[in-house]
GROMACS .gro file of C-alpha atoms in nm:
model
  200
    1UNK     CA    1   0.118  -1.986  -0.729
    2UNK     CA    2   0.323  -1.854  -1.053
    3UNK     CA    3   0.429  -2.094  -1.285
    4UNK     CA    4   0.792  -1.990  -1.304
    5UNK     CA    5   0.952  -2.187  -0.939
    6UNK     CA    6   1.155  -1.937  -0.787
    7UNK     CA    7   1.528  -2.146  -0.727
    8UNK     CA    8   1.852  -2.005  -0.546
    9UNK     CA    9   2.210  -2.196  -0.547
   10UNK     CA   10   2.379  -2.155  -0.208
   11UNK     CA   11   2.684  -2.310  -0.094
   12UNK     CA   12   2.769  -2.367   0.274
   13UNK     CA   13   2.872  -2.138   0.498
   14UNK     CA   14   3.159  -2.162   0.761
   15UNK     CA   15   3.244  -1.799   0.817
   16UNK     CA   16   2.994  -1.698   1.161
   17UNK     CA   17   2.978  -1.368   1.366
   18UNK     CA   18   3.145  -1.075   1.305
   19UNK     CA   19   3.359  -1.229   1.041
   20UNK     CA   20   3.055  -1.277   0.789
   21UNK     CA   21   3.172  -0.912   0.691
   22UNK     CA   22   3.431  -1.058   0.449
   23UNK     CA   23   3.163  -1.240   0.220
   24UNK     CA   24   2.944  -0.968   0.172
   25UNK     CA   25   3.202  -0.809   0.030
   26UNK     CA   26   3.211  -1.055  -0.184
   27UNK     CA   27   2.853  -0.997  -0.294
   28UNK     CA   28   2.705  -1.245  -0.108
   29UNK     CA   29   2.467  -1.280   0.168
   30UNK     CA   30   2.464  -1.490   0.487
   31UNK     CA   31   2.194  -1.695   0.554
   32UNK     CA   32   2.049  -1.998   0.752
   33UNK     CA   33   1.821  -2.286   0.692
   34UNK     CA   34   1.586  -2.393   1.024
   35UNK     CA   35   1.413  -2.723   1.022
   36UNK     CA   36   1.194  -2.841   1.280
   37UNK     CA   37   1.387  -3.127   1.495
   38UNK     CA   38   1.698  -3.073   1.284
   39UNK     CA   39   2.015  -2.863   1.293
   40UNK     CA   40   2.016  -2.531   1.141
   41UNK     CA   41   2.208  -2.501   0.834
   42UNK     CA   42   2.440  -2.152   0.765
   43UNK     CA   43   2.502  -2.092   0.444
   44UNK     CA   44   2.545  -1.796   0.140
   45UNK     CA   45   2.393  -1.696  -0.141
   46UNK     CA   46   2.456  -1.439  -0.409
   47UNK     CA   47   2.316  -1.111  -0.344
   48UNK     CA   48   2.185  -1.011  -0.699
   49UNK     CA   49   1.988  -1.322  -0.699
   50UNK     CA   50   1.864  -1.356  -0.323
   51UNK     CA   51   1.730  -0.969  -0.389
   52UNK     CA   52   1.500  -1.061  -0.686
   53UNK     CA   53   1.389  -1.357  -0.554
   54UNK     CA   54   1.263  -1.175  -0.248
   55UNK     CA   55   1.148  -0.930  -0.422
   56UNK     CA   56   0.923  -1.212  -0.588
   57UNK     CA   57   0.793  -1.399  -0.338
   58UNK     CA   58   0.822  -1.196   0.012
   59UNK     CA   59   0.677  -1.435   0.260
   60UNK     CA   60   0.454  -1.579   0.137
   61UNK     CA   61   0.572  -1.814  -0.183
   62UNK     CA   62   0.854  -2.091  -0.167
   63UNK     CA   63   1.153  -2.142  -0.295
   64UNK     CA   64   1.416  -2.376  -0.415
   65UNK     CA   65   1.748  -2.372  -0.308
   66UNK     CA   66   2.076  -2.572  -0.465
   67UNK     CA   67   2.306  -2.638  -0.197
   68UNK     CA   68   2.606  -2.927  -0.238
   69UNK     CA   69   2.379  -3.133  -0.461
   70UNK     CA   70   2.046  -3.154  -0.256
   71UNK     CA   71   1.757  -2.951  -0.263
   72UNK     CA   72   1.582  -2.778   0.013
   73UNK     CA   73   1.215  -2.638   0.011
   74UNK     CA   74   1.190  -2.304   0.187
   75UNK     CA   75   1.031  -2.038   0.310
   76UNK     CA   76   1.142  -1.680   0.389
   77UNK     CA   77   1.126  -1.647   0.781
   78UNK     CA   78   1.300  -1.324   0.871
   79UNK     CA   79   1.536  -1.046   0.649
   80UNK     CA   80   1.778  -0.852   0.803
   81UNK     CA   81   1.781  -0.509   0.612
   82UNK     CA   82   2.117  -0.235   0.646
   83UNK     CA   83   1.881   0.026   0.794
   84UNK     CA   84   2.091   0.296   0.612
   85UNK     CA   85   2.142   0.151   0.267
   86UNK     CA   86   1.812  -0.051   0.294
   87UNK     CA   87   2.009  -0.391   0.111
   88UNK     CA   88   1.970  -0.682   0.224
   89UNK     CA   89   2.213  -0.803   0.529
   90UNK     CA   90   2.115  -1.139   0.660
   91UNK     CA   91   1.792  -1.398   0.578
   92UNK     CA   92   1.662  -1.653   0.776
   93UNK     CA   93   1.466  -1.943   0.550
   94UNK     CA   94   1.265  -2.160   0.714
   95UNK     CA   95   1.246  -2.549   0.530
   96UNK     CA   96   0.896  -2.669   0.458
   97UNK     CA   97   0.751  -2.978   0.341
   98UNK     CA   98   0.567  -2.936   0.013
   99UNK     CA   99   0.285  -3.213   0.135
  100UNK     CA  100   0.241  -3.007   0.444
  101UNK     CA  101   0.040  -2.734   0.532
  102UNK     CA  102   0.198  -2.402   0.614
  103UNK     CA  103   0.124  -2.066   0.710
  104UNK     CA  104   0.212  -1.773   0.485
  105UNK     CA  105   0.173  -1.390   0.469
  106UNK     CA  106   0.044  -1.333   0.068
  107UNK     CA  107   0.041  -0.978  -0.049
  108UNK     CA  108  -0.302  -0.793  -0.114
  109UNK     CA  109  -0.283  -0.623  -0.428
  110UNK     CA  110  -0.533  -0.335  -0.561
  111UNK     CA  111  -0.668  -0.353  -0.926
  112UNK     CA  112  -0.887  -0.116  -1.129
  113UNK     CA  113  -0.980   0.196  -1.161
  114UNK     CA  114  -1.162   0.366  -0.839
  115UNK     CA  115  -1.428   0.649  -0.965
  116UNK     CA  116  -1.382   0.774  -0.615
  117UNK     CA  117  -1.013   0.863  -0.684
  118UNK     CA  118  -1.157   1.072  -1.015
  119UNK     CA  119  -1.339   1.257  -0.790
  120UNK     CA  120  -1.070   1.350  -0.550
  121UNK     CA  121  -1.134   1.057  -0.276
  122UNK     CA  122  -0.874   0.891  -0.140
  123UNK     CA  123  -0.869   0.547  -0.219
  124UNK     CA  124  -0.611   0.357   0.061
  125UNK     CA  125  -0.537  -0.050   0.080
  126UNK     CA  126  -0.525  -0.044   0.503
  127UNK     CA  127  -0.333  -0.333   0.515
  128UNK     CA  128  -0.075  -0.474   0.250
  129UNK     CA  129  -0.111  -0.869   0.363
  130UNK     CA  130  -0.303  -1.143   0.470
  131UNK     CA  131  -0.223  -1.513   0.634
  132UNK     CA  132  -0.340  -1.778   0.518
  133UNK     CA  133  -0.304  -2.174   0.544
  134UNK     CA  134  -0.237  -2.431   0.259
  135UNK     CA  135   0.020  -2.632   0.064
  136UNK     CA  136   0.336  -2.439  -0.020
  137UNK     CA  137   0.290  -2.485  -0.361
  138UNK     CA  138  -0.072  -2.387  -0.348
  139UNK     CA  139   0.041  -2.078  -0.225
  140UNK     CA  140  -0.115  -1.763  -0.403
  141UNK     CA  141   0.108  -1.495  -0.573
  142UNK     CA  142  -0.134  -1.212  -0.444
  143UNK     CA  143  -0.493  -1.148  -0.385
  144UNK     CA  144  -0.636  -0.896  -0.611
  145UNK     CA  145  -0.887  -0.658  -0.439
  146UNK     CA  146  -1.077  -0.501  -0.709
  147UNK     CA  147  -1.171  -0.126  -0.661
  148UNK     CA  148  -1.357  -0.040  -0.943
  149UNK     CA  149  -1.677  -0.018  -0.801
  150UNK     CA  150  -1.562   0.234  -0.562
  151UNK     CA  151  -1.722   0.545  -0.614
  152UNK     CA  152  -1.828   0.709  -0.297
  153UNK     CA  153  -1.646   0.775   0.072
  154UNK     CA  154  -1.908   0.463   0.180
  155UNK     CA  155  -1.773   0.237  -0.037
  156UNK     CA  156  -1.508   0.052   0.211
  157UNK     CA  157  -1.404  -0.282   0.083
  158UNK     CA  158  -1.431  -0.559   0.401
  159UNK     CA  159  -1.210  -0.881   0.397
  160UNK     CA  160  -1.573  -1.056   0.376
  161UNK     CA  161  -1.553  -0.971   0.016
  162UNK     CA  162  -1.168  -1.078  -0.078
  163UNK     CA  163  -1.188  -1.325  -0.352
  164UNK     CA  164  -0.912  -1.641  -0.159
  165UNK     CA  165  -0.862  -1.931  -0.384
  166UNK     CA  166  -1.047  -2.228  -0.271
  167UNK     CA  167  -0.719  -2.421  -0.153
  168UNK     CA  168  -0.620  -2.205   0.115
  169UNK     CA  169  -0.758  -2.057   0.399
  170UNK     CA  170  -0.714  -1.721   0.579
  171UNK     CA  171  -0.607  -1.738   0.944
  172UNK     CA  172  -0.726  -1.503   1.249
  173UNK     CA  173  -1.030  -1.383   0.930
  174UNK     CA  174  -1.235  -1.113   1.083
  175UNK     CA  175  -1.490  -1.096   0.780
  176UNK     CA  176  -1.558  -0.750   0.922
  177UNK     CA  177  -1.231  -0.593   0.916
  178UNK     CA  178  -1.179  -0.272   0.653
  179UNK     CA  179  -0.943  -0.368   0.369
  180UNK     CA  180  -1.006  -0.040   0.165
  181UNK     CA  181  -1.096   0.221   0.284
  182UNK     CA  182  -1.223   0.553   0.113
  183UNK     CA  183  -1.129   0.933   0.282
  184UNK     CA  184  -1.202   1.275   0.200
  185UNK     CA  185  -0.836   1.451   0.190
  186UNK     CA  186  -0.778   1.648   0.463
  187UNK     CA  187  -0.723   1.996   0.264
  188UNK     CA  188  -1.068   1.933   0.089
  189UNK     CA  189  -1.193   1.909   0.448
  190UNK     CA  190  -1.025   2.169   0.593
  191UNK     CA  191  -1.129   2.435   0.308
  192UNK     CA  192  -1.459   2.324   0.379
  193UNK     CA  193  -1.432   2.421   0.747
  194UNK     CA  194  -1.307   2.737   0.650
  195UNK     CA  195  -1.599   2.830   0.441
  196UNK     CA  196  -1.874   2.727   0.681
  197UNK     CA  197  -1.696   2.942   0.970
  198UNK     CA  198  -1.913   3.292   1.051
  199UNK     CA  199  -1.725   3.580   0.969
  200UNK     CA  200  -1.858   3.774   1.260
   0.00000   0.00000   0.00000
């Protein structure tokens, strides 16, 4: 997990429904709080702030949030995005114990230089996340997948080989399944059709 703790003040929300309009045009954000065996909590946060903050963390890291003098330890469950303006409409956070294990979705990231790209492969991550189980604050920023070694269309990367940190554990792991892949591009094969065709 980064250093730097990722915090948000909120303040409580009353506004509900269609009427939640009127705050975000006040640059702020509805949101709610669920907690297992408790009642959900609405409240709003400042839009500026809630954007970077997902834009740190995604799913997959926690965060702190300020709200009437207490703290709260959360997750983020759900965003609601304006499908038009892509900004951010709604959030649902989801509160988290930080002695208890959870499960979170922690970006895969590629590093390094592929010698397959240099040589006009292409070079794709196949999926951008994985789950995996541990403390919240144990919680990875990303897993690096390291290409480098990647020289030739054989050269898949499988999730056998992801390097996880010792104090979490993927979920639903298929050691077998194709992380990075490596493709010929489709003009390359398509001139290459062209010249093995028989003129006659």
């Amino acid at each position: 997990m980064s250093s730097d703790k990722i915090t948000l003040s909120a303040d409580l929300r009353e506004v509900t429904g269609k009427k939640v309009k009127s705050i975000r045009k006040d640059g702020l954000v509805p949101a709610v709080i669920y907690e297992k065996g408790k009642e959900s909590i609405n409240l709003h946060v400042p839009y500026m702030p809630l954007q970077k903050a997902y834009s740190a963390v995604g799913l997959g890291q926690p965060i702190e949030i300020t709200m009437d003098k207490k703290k709260y330890l959360v997750m983020i469950k759900d965003v609601h995005m304006d499908p038009v303006k892509n900004t951010i409409m709604h959030v649902a956070f989801h509160a988290v114990n930080a002695n208890e294990a959870i499960e979170a979705q922690v970006q895969l990231k590629m590093v390094g230089q592929a010698p397959a790209s240099a040589l006009g492969l292409l070079v794709r991550l196949n999926t951008d996340h994985i789950t995996v189980k541990g403390l919240p604050g144990d919680m990875p920023d990303n897993i690096e997948v390291d290409v480098s070694e990647v020289t030739t269309e054989d050269d898949d990367i499988r999730a056998v080989s992801l390097n996880i940190p010792s104090n979490v554990e993927a979920v639903d792991f298929d050691p077998d399944r194709v992380i990075v892949s490596v493709t010929i591009p489709r003009a390359v094969v398509e001139e290459t059709e062209e010249e093995v065709v028989d003129p006659a």
